[in-house]
Amino acid sequence: MEKEFTTSSPDETITRGKEFVATLDIGDIVCLQGDLGAGKTHFVKGMAEGLGIDSNDVSSPTFTLINEYHGDQLLYHFDCYRMESPREALEIGAEEYFFGDGITVIEWPERIESLLPPEAIWISIEAPDKNTRKFVIRKRES
Ligand code: ADP
Ligand code: MG
């Protein structure tokens, strides 16, 4: 399945993230692919809001690698930007999160691609201009 949409402001991206999270189930893994400033973290803020989490608590976990937010459901937020190899993710127990009792969202998933299950949902974000962001969501047929 493939779905595309465009947003024209950070707030619209947050709204889309909020709508998107409502379509997920516990155990889903969402991979957000896009350059620095693409809007990955804004999309995660929306996902968090949709789960009743304060979006001010959401920031890129660049140094901690994983943030865990507690709302109506658990949200695990990974940022793999600084990971040199998938082994680092294994060492911090990534697989237990992936197959745990929450929703997982990952920035820079390509750094740990070999660890990701085939059923992960991939979202790519491109920035054709300053305020426009194009999203493509790819989900394997189940
Ligand atoms: P990333 O996590 O991909 O590095 P962030 O979400 O932290 O990106 O930052 C996105 C940046 O792009 C912010 O400075 C935001 O204000 C800006 N921006 C402009 N237009 C949009 C849009 N349509 N959606 C999301 N962010 C946007
Ligand atoms: Mg980010």
Short mmCIF file of C-alpha atoms and ligand atoms in Angstrom, two decimals:
data_model
loop_
_atom_site.label_atom_id
_atom_site.label_comp_id
_atom_site.label_asym_id
_atom_site.label_seq_id
_atom_site.Cartn_x
_atom_site.Cartn_y
_atom_site.Cartn_z
CA MET A 1 0.00 0.00 0.00
CA GLU A 2 1.28 3.46 -0.78
CA LYS A 3 -0.15 6.79 0.30
CA GLU A 4 1.09 10.31 -0.41
CA PHE A 5 0.29 13.72 0.96
CA THR A 6 1.85 17.15 1.22
CA THR A 7 1.90 19.57 4.14
CA SER A 8 2.54 23.33 4.00
CA SER A 9 3.38 24.09 7.63
CA PRO A 10 4.88 22.44 10.72
CA ASP A 11 1.40 22.46 12.32
CA GLU A 12 -0.08 20.62 9.38
CA THR A 13 2.64 17.97 9.72
CA ILE A 14 1.74 17.60 13.40
CA THR A 15 -1.93 17.18 12.48
CA ARG A 16 -1.02 14.50 9.94
CA GLY A 17 1.08 12.67 12.52
CA LYS A 18 -1.85 12.74 14.91
CA GLU A 19 -4.21 11.28 12.28
CA PHE A 20 -1.65 8.69 11.26
CA VAL A 21 -1.09 7.28 14.74
CA ALA A 22 -4.80 6.53 15.01
CA THR A 23 -4.37 3.97 12.19
CA LEU A 24 -1.67 2.02 14.08
CA ASP A 25 -1.72 -0.96 16.40
CA ILE A 26 0.51 -1.76 19.38
CA GLY A 27 3.71 -3.35 18.11
CA ASP A 28 3.81 -1.32 14.88
CA ILE A 29 7.18 0.06 13.82
CA VAL A 30 7.32 3.31 11.87
CA CYS A 31 10.48 4.33 10.01
CA LEU A 32 10.83 8.03 9.20
CA GLN A 33 13.28 8.70 6.41
CA GLY A 34 14.36 12.21 5.46
CA ASP A 35 17.24 14.65 5.72
CA LEU A 36 17.95 16.89 8.67
CA GLY A 37 15.07 19.39 8.90
CA ALA A 38 12.72 17.24 6.82
CA GLY A 39 10.13 17.24 9.60
CA LYS A 40 10.58 13.81 11.16
CA THR A 41 10.45 15.08 14.73
CA HIS A 42 7.40 17.25 13.97
CA PHE A 43 5.60 14.19 12.66
CA VAL A 44 6.52 12.33 15.87
CA LYS A 45 5.13 15.25 17.89
CA GLY A 46 1.83 14.71 16.13
CA MET A 47 1.94 10.98 16.78
CA ALA A 48 2.57 11.72 20.45
CA GLU A 49 -0.35 14.17 20.65
CA GLY A 50 -2.59 11.52 19.15
CA LEU A 51 -1.64 9.22 22.02
CA GLY A 52 -2.32 11.85 24.66
CA ILE A 53 1.35 12.74 25.18
CA ASP A 54 2.43 16.39 25.51
CA SER A 55 4.25 17.18 22.26
CA ASN A 56 6.58 19.53 24.20
CA ASP A 57 8.10 16.39 25.70
CA VAL A 58 9.10 15.20 22.24
CA SER A 59 12.54 16.08 20.97
CA SER A 60 15.01 14.20 18.82
CA PRO A 61 16.70 11.77 21.21
CA THR A 62 20.02 12.36 19.47
CA PHE A 63 22.16 11.69 22.51
CA THR A 64 20.00 9.31 24.49
CA LEU A 65 19.10 7.35 21.31
CA ILE A 66 15.72 6.37 22.71
CA ASN A 67 12.99 8.36 24.40
CA GLU A 68 10.03 6.61 25.90
CA TYR A 69 6.75 8.49 26.27
CA HIS A 70 3.80 7.28 28.29
CA GLY A 71 0.35 8.22 27.03
CA ASP A 72 -2.75 6.16 26.25
CA GLN A 73 -0.16 3.81 24.77
CA LEU A 74 3.62 3.65 25.01
CA LEU A 75 5.59 5.42 22.30
CA TYR A 76 9.26 4.57 21.78
CA HIS A 77 11.13 7.23 19.81
CA PHE A 78 14.52 6.28 18.38
CA ASP A 79 17.03 8.56 16.68
CA CYS A 80 19.71 6.47 15.02
CA TYR A 81 21.61 9.38 13.46
CA ARG A 82 24.69 8.77 15.56
CA MET A 83 24.64 5.02 15.38
CA GLU A 84 27.65 3.58 13.61
CA SER A 85 26.22 0.11 13.22
CA PRO A 86 23.09 -1.93 13.92
CA ARG A 87 25.05 -3.64 16.69
CA GLU A 88 24.84 -0.46 18.79
CA ALA A 89 21.07 -0.62 18.58
CA LEU A 90 21.13 -4.26 19.64
CA GLU A 91 23.30 -3.35 22.62
CA ILE A 92 20.70 -0.92 23.91
CA GLY A 93 18.02 -3.56 23.52
CA ALA A 94 16.33 -2.22 20.39
CA GLU A 95 14.69 -5.52 19.55
CA GLU A 96 12.92 -5.61 22.89
CA TYR A 97 11.37 -2.27 22.03
CA PHE A 98 10.46 -3.32 18.49
CA PHE A 99 8.64 -6.39 19.71
CA GLY A 100 7.43 -4.77 22.92
CA ASP A 101 4.11 -3.40 24.03
CA GLY A 102 4.24 0.01 22.43
CA ILE A 103 4.42 1.80 19.10
CA THR A 104 7.96 2.41 17.85
CA VAL A 105 8.97 5.34 15.65
CA ILE A 106 12.51 5.61 14.29
CA GLU A 107 14.39 8.58 12.82
CA TRP A 108 17.35 7.62 10.57
CA PRO A 109 16.15 4.00 10.30
CA GLU A 110 18.50 3.35 7.38
CA ARG A 111 21.33 3.20 9.94
CA ILE A 112 19.86 0.03 11.44
CA GLU A 113 17.97 -1.31 8.45
CA SER A 114 19.15 -4.90 8.87
CA LEU A 115 17.40 -5.07 12.26
CA LEU A 116 14.04 -3.89 11.02
CA PRO A 117 11.29 -6.42 10.35
CA PRO A 118 9.72 -6.54 6.87
CA GLU A 119 6.37 -5.41 8.23
CA ALA A 120 7.77 -2.04 9.34
CA ILE A 121 5.96 0.96 7.84
CA TRP A 122 8.28 3.30 5.93
CA ILE A 123 7.56 7.01 5.55
CA SER A 124 9.81 9.16 3.41
CA ILE A 125 9.76 12.93 3.74
CA GLU A 126 11.09 15.37 1.17
CA ALA A 127 11.30 19.15 1.30
CA PRO A 128 10.72 20.66 -2.15
CA ASP A 129 10.73 24.16 -0.63
CA LYS A 130 10.96 25.97 2.70
CA ASN A 131 7.48 25.14 4.01
CA THR A 132 6.38 22.22 1.86
CA ARG A 133 6.93 18.61 2.89
CA LYS A 134 5.98 15.64 0.77
CA PHE A 135 5.22 12.39 2.60
CA VAL A 136 5.07 8.93 1.07
CA ILE A 137 3.88 6.10 3.30
CA ARG A 138 4.68 2.52 2.30
CA LYS A 139 3.11 -0.36 4.12
CA ARG A 140 3.44 -4.01 3.18
CA GLU A 141 0.15 -5.74 2.33
CA SER A 142 -0.85 -8.00 5.18
P1 ADP B 1 13.94 16.47 11.47
O1 ADP B 1 13.53 15.73 12.72
O2 ADP B 1 13.58 15.72 10.21
O3 ADP B 1 15.38 16.88 11.47
P2 ADP B 1 12.34 18.65 12.50
O4 ADP B 1 10.92 18.20 12.62
O5 ADP B 1 13.16 18.71 13.73
O6 ADP B 1 13.06 17.80 11.36
O7 ADP B 1 12.39 20.11 11.85
C1 ADP B 1 11.69 20.45 10.69
C2 ADP B 1 11.99 21.90 10.38
O8 ADP B 1 11.33 22.29 9.17
C3 ADP B 1 11.50 22.83 11.46
O9 ADP B 1 12.40 23.91 11.56
C4 ADP B 1 10.15 23.31 10.91
O10 ADP B 1 9.79 24.59 11.38
C5 ADP B 1 10.44 23.38 9.42
N1 ADP B 1 9.24 23.17 8.57
C6 ADP B 1 8.84 24.00 7.59
N2 ADP B 1 7.77 23.52 6.95
C7 ADP B 1 7.45 22.35 7.55
C8 ADP B 1 6.40 21.39 7.32
N3 ADP B 1 5.51 21.52 6.34
N4 ADP B 1 6.40 20.31 8.13
C9 ADP B 1 7.33 20.15 9.10
N5 ADP B 1 8.34 21.01 9.36
C10 ADP B 1 8.40 22.12 8.58
MG MG B 2 14.66 14.90 14.32
#
